[in-house]
C-alpha positions as a printed Julia matrix, in Angstrom:
371×3 Matrix{Float64}:
   5.11   16.59   25.83
   3.77   13.04   26.05
   2.43   12.31   29.55
   4.27    9.68   31.59
   2.6     6.44   32.6
   2.65    7.6    36.22
  -0.27    9.88   35.44
  -2.35    7.13   33.89
  -5.73    6.44   35.55
  -6.32    3.02   37.04
  -8.84    0.64   35.53
 -11.19    1.45   38.37
 -10.84    5.21   37.76
 -11.49    4.89   34.03
 -14.32    2.35   34.18
 -17.01    4.9    35.01
 -20.56    4.32   36.1
 -22.17    1.26   34.57
 -18.91   -0.03   33.1
 -17.93   -3.68   33.08
 -15.9    -5.07   35.99
 -12.54   -3.36   36.48
 -10.82   -6.77   36.42
 -11.34   -6.86   32.68
  -8.71   -4.98   30.66
  -9.83   -2.13   28.44
  -9.41   -2.15   24.66
  -9.21    0.6    22.05
  -9.89    0.06   18.36
  -7.93    2.78   16.57
  -9.2     3.27   13.04
 -12.6     1.92   14.02
 -14.44    3.45   11.06
 -12.26    1.79    8.41
 -12.91   -1.47    6.58
 -10.79   -3.6     8.93
 -11.99   -1.67   11.99
 -15.61   -2.45   11.21
 -14.82   -6.13   10.71
 -12.98   -6.1    14.04
 -16.03   -4.7    15.82
 -18.07   -7.61   14.49
 -15.44  -10.1    15.59
 -15.3    -8.59   19.07
 -19.07   -9.0    19.26
 -18.82  -12.69   18.35
 -15.92  -13.84   20.53
 -15.72  -14.33   24.28
 -16.41  -11.07   26.12
 -13.05  -10.6    27.85
 -12.9    -6.81   27.62
 -14.11   -4.07   29.93
 -14.55   -0.89   27.93
 -14.09   -1.04   24.18
 -13.19    2.48   23.11
 -13.55    3.45   19.46
 -10.98    5.9    18.13
 -10.7     7.42   14.67
  -9.62   10.64   12.99
 -11.09   13.81   14.51
 -13.44   14.19   11.54
 -15.12   10.9    12.54
 -15.54   11.89   16.19
 -19.15   11.72   17.34
 -20.17    8.97   14.96
 -21.73    5.91   16.58
 -20.84    2.32   15.76
 -22.21   -0.91   17.19
 -20.05   -3.33   19.17
 -21.28   -6.08   21.51
 -24.84   -5.02   20.72
 -24.36   -1.46   21.97
 -23.88    1.84   20.18
 -20.56    3.41   21.08
 -19.54    6.94   20.17
 -16.27    7.37   18.3
 -13.69    9.66   19.88
 -11.0    11.56   18.0
  -7.41   10.37   17.96
  -5.48   12.24   20.67
  -3.12   11.55   23.58
  -6.02   11.59   26.02
  -7.88    8.97   23.99
  -5.51    6.31   25.37
  -6.08    7.13   29.05
  -6.99    3.93   30.9
  -6.53    1.72   27.82
  -4.6    -1.53   28.28
  -4.52   -2.8    24.69
  -5.0    -0.83   21.46
  -5.46   -2.39   18.04
  -4.24    0.03   15.36
  -5.54   -0.07   11.8
  -4.03    3.12   10.41
  -1.76    4.15    7.53
   1.9     3.46    8.18
   2.88    7.06    8.81
   0.0     7.64   11.24
   0.72    4.43   13.14
   4.41    5.35   13.36
   3.44    8.65   14.99
   0.76    7.46   17.4
   1.83    3.98   18.53
   4.66    5.37   20.72
   2.18    7.85   22.19
  -0.14    5.01   23.19
   2.76    3.0    24.62
   3.81    5.99   26.72
   0.37    5.86   28.36
   0.91    2.2    29.37
  -0.96    0.71   26.43
   0.19   -2.39   24.53
  -0.23   -1.69   20.82
  -1.2    -4.36   18.28
  -0.36   -2.71   14.96
  -1.84   -3.77   11.64
   0.24   -1.35    9.55
   3.67   -1.95    8.09
   5.31    0.7    10.24
   6.97   -1.68   12.73
   7.08   -5.05   10.98
  10.78   -4.79   10.18
  11.79   -3.62   13.66
  13.76   -6.36   15.47
  12.36   -5.11   18.79
   8.77   -5.61   17.62
   7.54   -9.23   17.54
   5.34  -10.31   14.64
   2.76  -12.74   15.95
   0.35  -15.33   14.59
  -1.11  -17.0    17.69
  -1.46  -20.46   16.12
   2.22  -20.4    15.1
   4.29  -18.29   17.52
   1.93  -16.97   20.18
   4.64  -17.02   22.85
   6.45  -14.24   20.97
   3.76  -11.79   22.09
   5.2   -11.77   25.62
   8.53  -10.24   24.57
   7.82   -6.72   23.29
  10.63   -4.28   24.14
   8.84   -1.36   22.49
   5.39   -2.25   23.79
   4.25   -2.97   20.22
   3.26   -6.22   18.51
   3.03   -6.31   14.71
   0.29   -8.01   12.74
   1.71   -9.61    9.55
   0.46   -8.45    6.16
  -2.78   -9.97    4.92
  -1.24  -12.14    2.2
   1.12  -13.83    4.64
  -1.68  -14.36    7.14
  -3.72  -16.1     4.46
  -1.25  -18.99    4.37
   1.05  -18.93    7.4
  -1.04  -21.08    9.76
  -0.88  -23.84    7.14
   2.86  -23.49    6.68
   3.45  -23.27   10.42
   1.74  -26.6    11.0
   3.7   -28.31    8.21
   6.98  -26.7     9.27
   6.6   -28.07   12.8
   6.55  -31.6    11.4
   8.74  -31.5     8.29
  11.0   -28.41    8.62
  10.41  -25.81    5.91
  13.48  -25.13    3.74
  12.13  -23.12    0.77
   8.94  -21.28   -0.16
   7.63  -20.15   -3.53
   4.28  -18.37   -3.53
   1.93  -16.86   -6.09
  -0.8   -14.78   -4.49
  -4.19  -13.94   -6.0
  -5.2   -10.95   -3.93
  -8.65   -9.45   -3.41
  -9.58   -5.83   -4.06
 -10.38   -5.16   -0.42
  -6.67   -5.39    0.41
  -6.58   -1.83   -0.95
  -9.23   -0.76    1.57
 -12.66    0.62    0.85
 -11.27    2.34   -2.25
 -10.33   -1.05   -3.69
 -13.76   -2.52   -3.06
 -15.54    0.55   -4.46
 -13.33    0.56   -7.54
 -13.98   -3.08   -8.38
 -17.73   -2.67   -7.93
 -17.72    0.4   -10.2
 -15.71   -1.41  -12.85
 -17.94   -4.48  -12.71
 -20.96   -2.24  -13.23
 -19.26   -0.65  -16.24
 -18.58   -3.97  -17.99
 -21.66   -5.94  -16.92
 -23.92   -7.02  -19.77
 -21.41   -6.01  -22.44
 -19.24   -7.91  -24.9
 -16.11   -6.28  -23.52
 -12.93   -8.27  -23.06
 -12.64   -9.41  -26.67
 -10.38   -6.67  -28.04
  -7.16   -5.05  -26.78
  -7.82   -2.11  -24.5
 -11.63   -2.25  -24.62
 -11.98   -2.86  -20.89
  -9.51   -0.07  -20.09
 -11.48    2.36  -22.23
 -14.77    1.3   -20.65
 -13.63    1.82  -17.06
 -11.99    5.11  -17.95
 -10.66    6.94  -14.92
 -12.1     4.48  -12.38
  -8.79    2.67  -11.84
  -8.74    3.72   -8.19
  -5.78    2.21   -6.33
  -4.97   -0.25   -9.12
  -2.52    0.34  -12.0
  -4.79   -1.37  -14.56
  -8.44   -2.45  -14.83
  -9.34   -5.21  -12.38
 -12.72   -6.21  -13.84
 -12.36   -8.96  -16.47
  -8.63   -8.87  -15.79
  -5.78   -9.81  -13.47
  -3.04   -7.37  -12.5
   0.43   -8.79  -11.7
   1.2    -6.14   -9.12
   0.42   -5.26   -5.5
   2.16   -2.61   -3.41
   4.84   -0.11   -4.33
   7.93   -0.48   -6.52
  11.06   -1.67   -4.74
  14.6    -2.42   -5.87
  15.13   -4.71   -8.88
  11.44   -4.71   -9.83
  10.06   -6.38   -6.72
   6.89   -5.02   -5.15
   6.57   -4.07   -1.49
   3.87   -6.71   -1.04
   6.12   -9.45   -2.42
   8.94   -8.46   -0.1
   6.48   -8.28    2.81
   5.5   -11.92    2.25
   9.18  -12.86    2.27
  10.06  -10.97    5.43
   6.9   -11.81    7.37
   7.15  -15.54    6.61
  10.74  -15.57    7.83
   9.95  -13.63   11.0
   6.85  -15.54   12.07
   8.4   -18.94   11.42
  11.71  -17.96   13.04
  13.63  -18.78    9.86
  15.62  -15.62    9.02
  17.49  -17.24    6.12
  14.53  -19.04    4.55
  14.57  -18.69    0.74
  11.24  -17.1    -0.19
  10.02  -15.96   -3.59
   6.62  -14.34   -4.07
   4.68  -13.04   -7.06
   1.61  -10.98   -6.17
  -1.37  -10.76   -8.51
  -4.55   -8.79   -7.91
  -7.73  -10.48   -9.13
 -11.38   -9.38   -9.5
 -12.45  -10.79   -6.13
 -13.87   -8.48   -3.47
 -12.57  -10.23   -0.35
 -10.41  -13.32    0.33
  -6.89  -13.93   -0.84
  -5.81  -17.14   -2.54
  -2.27  -18.5    -2.67
  -0.62  -21.17   -4.8
   2.21  -22.47   -2.6
   5.27  -24.57   -3.4
   6.83  -25.55   -0.08
  10.04  -27.58    0.15
  10.98  -29.28    3.41
  14.02  -30.81    5.05
  12.32  -34.2     5.26
  10.38  -36.32    2.8
   6.65  -35.6     2.75
   3.51  -37.53    1.9
   0.04  -36.31    1.06
  -1.47  -38.61    3.68
   0.86  -37.21    6.33
   0.17  -33.63    5.27
  -3.59  -34.27    5.38
  -3.31  -35.59    8.94
  -1.32  -32.55   10.07
  -3.61  -30.04    8.4
  -6.83  -31.7     9.55
  -5.67  -31.29   13.16
  -4.08  -27.84   12.84
  -5.79  -24.97   14.7
  -7.17  -22.29   12.43
  -7.09  -24.56    9.37
  -9.84  -26.29    7.4
  -8.78  -29.07    5.04
 -10.96  -29.15    1.93
  -9.3   -31.49   -0.53
 -11.27  -33.89   -2.71
 -10.79  -32.84   -6.35
 -12.73  -35.88   -7.59
 -15.81  -34.39   -5.94
 -14.94  -30.82   -6.88
 -13.99  -29.97   -3.3
 -11.24  -27.38   -2.89
 -11.25  -23.88   -1.43
 -12.4   -20.9    -3.49
 -12.72  -17.26   -2.38
 -16.5   -17.14   -2.8
 -16.89  -20.08   -0.42
 -14.31  -18.93    2.13
 -15.22  -15.23    2.44
 -16.63  -14.32    5.85
 -15.09  -17.34    7.6
 -12.25  -17.32   10.1
  -9.94  -20.24    9.22
  -7.45  -20.65    6.43
  -8.8   -23.22    3.99
  -6.37  -25.53    2.18
  -6.76  -27.99   -0.68
  -5.09  -29.31   -3.84
  -2.44  -30.9    -1.64
   0.01  -32.73   -3.9
   3.54  -34.03   -3.57
   5.79  -32.48   -6.18
   6.3   -34.73   -9.19
  10.03  -34.08   -9.17
  10.86  -33.69   -5.48
   9.72  -36.03   -2.67
  10.4   -33.26   -0.14
   8.07  -30.7    -1.7
   4.32  -30.07   -1.48
   2.04  -28.04   -3.73
  -0.93  -26.41   -2.0
  -3.77  -24.0    -2.67
  -4.97  -21.89    0.26
  -7.69  -19.29    0.74
  -8.19  -16.91    3.66
 -10.46  -13.93    4.24
  -8.01  -11.01    4.14
 -10.2    -8.81    6.35
 -10.74  -11.46    9.04
  -7.76  -13.77    9.67
  -5.78  -11.6     7.28
  -6.17   -8.56    9.53
  -8.9    -8.09   12.15
  -9.15  -11.62   13.57
  -5.41  -12.09   14.01
  -5.21   -8.72   15.76
  -8.09   -9.71   18.04
  -6.35  -12.99   18.87
  -3.13  -11.18   19.73
  -5.12   -8.81   21.92
  -6.63  -11.79   23.73
  -3.15  -13.19   24.4
  -2.09   -9.89   25.96
  -5.35   -9.64   27.93
  -4.76  -13.09   29.38
  -1.27  -12.05   30.4
  -2.56   -8.84   32.03
  -5.16  -10.77   33.99
  -2.29  -12.92   35.22
C-alpha cells in the first residue's frame, strides 16, 4: 500500500545534519544515471542554487554509484517508495511504462513530478509546460504531475510561441532533422560505432555498401545513420505516421493552447550526435514581415537570432550543441503567402529539449512552494 502524505517527513526532519537550509525545497532526479539525467546534474550545478537536498534516484542496480552535482559527490539511491520521502519536486527521466508506475507513487508522498517521458503528455489533467511560453500552466496540476514536451517540439516551440503571441499561428508544417542522442545512449553509441566503421573508406558510392559495412550495429535505428539520413523516428502509428510526428503535433497544440491547430510533421534522423534541427513553415492569422519577425525573435527569452546568410551566419547543430537557447535563422517570408514565414531552428535536444526545460519547470514549482 502506498503511504499517505500524512506520514511524510517535514523538510526539517529530512534535511539531516549539514544539509542546506530547510526553507529550500528538496529535489529528486529520477533516472540520474541516464543521458538526460547526467546533463540535468550539470545544469543544476550551473544555475542558481535554489534547492536544499538534491537526491539522485535510479534503478536498484545503479544504487551506490556516486555522481557529482553542485561540486559534491552524491550517492545514488534505488527507486523505491521511501526514496521520495521529504522530496518536494522530482524530475523523472524514465521509460514511459516506468514513469507511469512510479509518478503516482511520488505524488502520493506529496511530491510534484516533472515528467520527461510520454506517459502523461496526452492526459488532459496534466499540463505540458514550456516556461517561456506557458509557464502559468504549471500552477494547475490536478494529478500533481507536469509533463515535459518531447525534444523535437522543445527545439522549436519557444520560437513559435514568441511569433504566435504577435501574429497568431494558424498552421504549422515541420520537417525535423533529429540527432542520434534522442534515442538515448544507445543512439549515440550506435552512431559512433557506425562512423568508425565507415571512416577512411570509399563507402557510400554503391547501393547497400554502407548497410553491409555497419552490419548488425543498427542499434535503435531502422537503417544505417552514418553517411545517411533515415526518414523515421518513433514507432508506427495509424496511416503510416510515426509516434514522434504525432507527438510534435499534439505537443505544439497543447503548449500553445491551440487544440485545433493544423500541424504536419515529418521526422528524419540524421548523423548528428546531439542537437535537433527543424525546417518550419508557419502560417499566421496576420500578415508578417521579416523585419518584424527579427524584432520579435531578437527580444524573445530563450531564443538567439542568427540570421545573416550573406555572411554565412545561420544556426547549425555543431555550433549550437551544448548551449541552452533555441537558435533561429533563415527567416524568410513565403514567396506565395504574405502571412507565412519559413524558418530554420536548432536546439540541443538534451538541454532545452529535455533537461533544461525540466529544470526550469522545477524552478517554477520551487518558487511557488517558497510562496
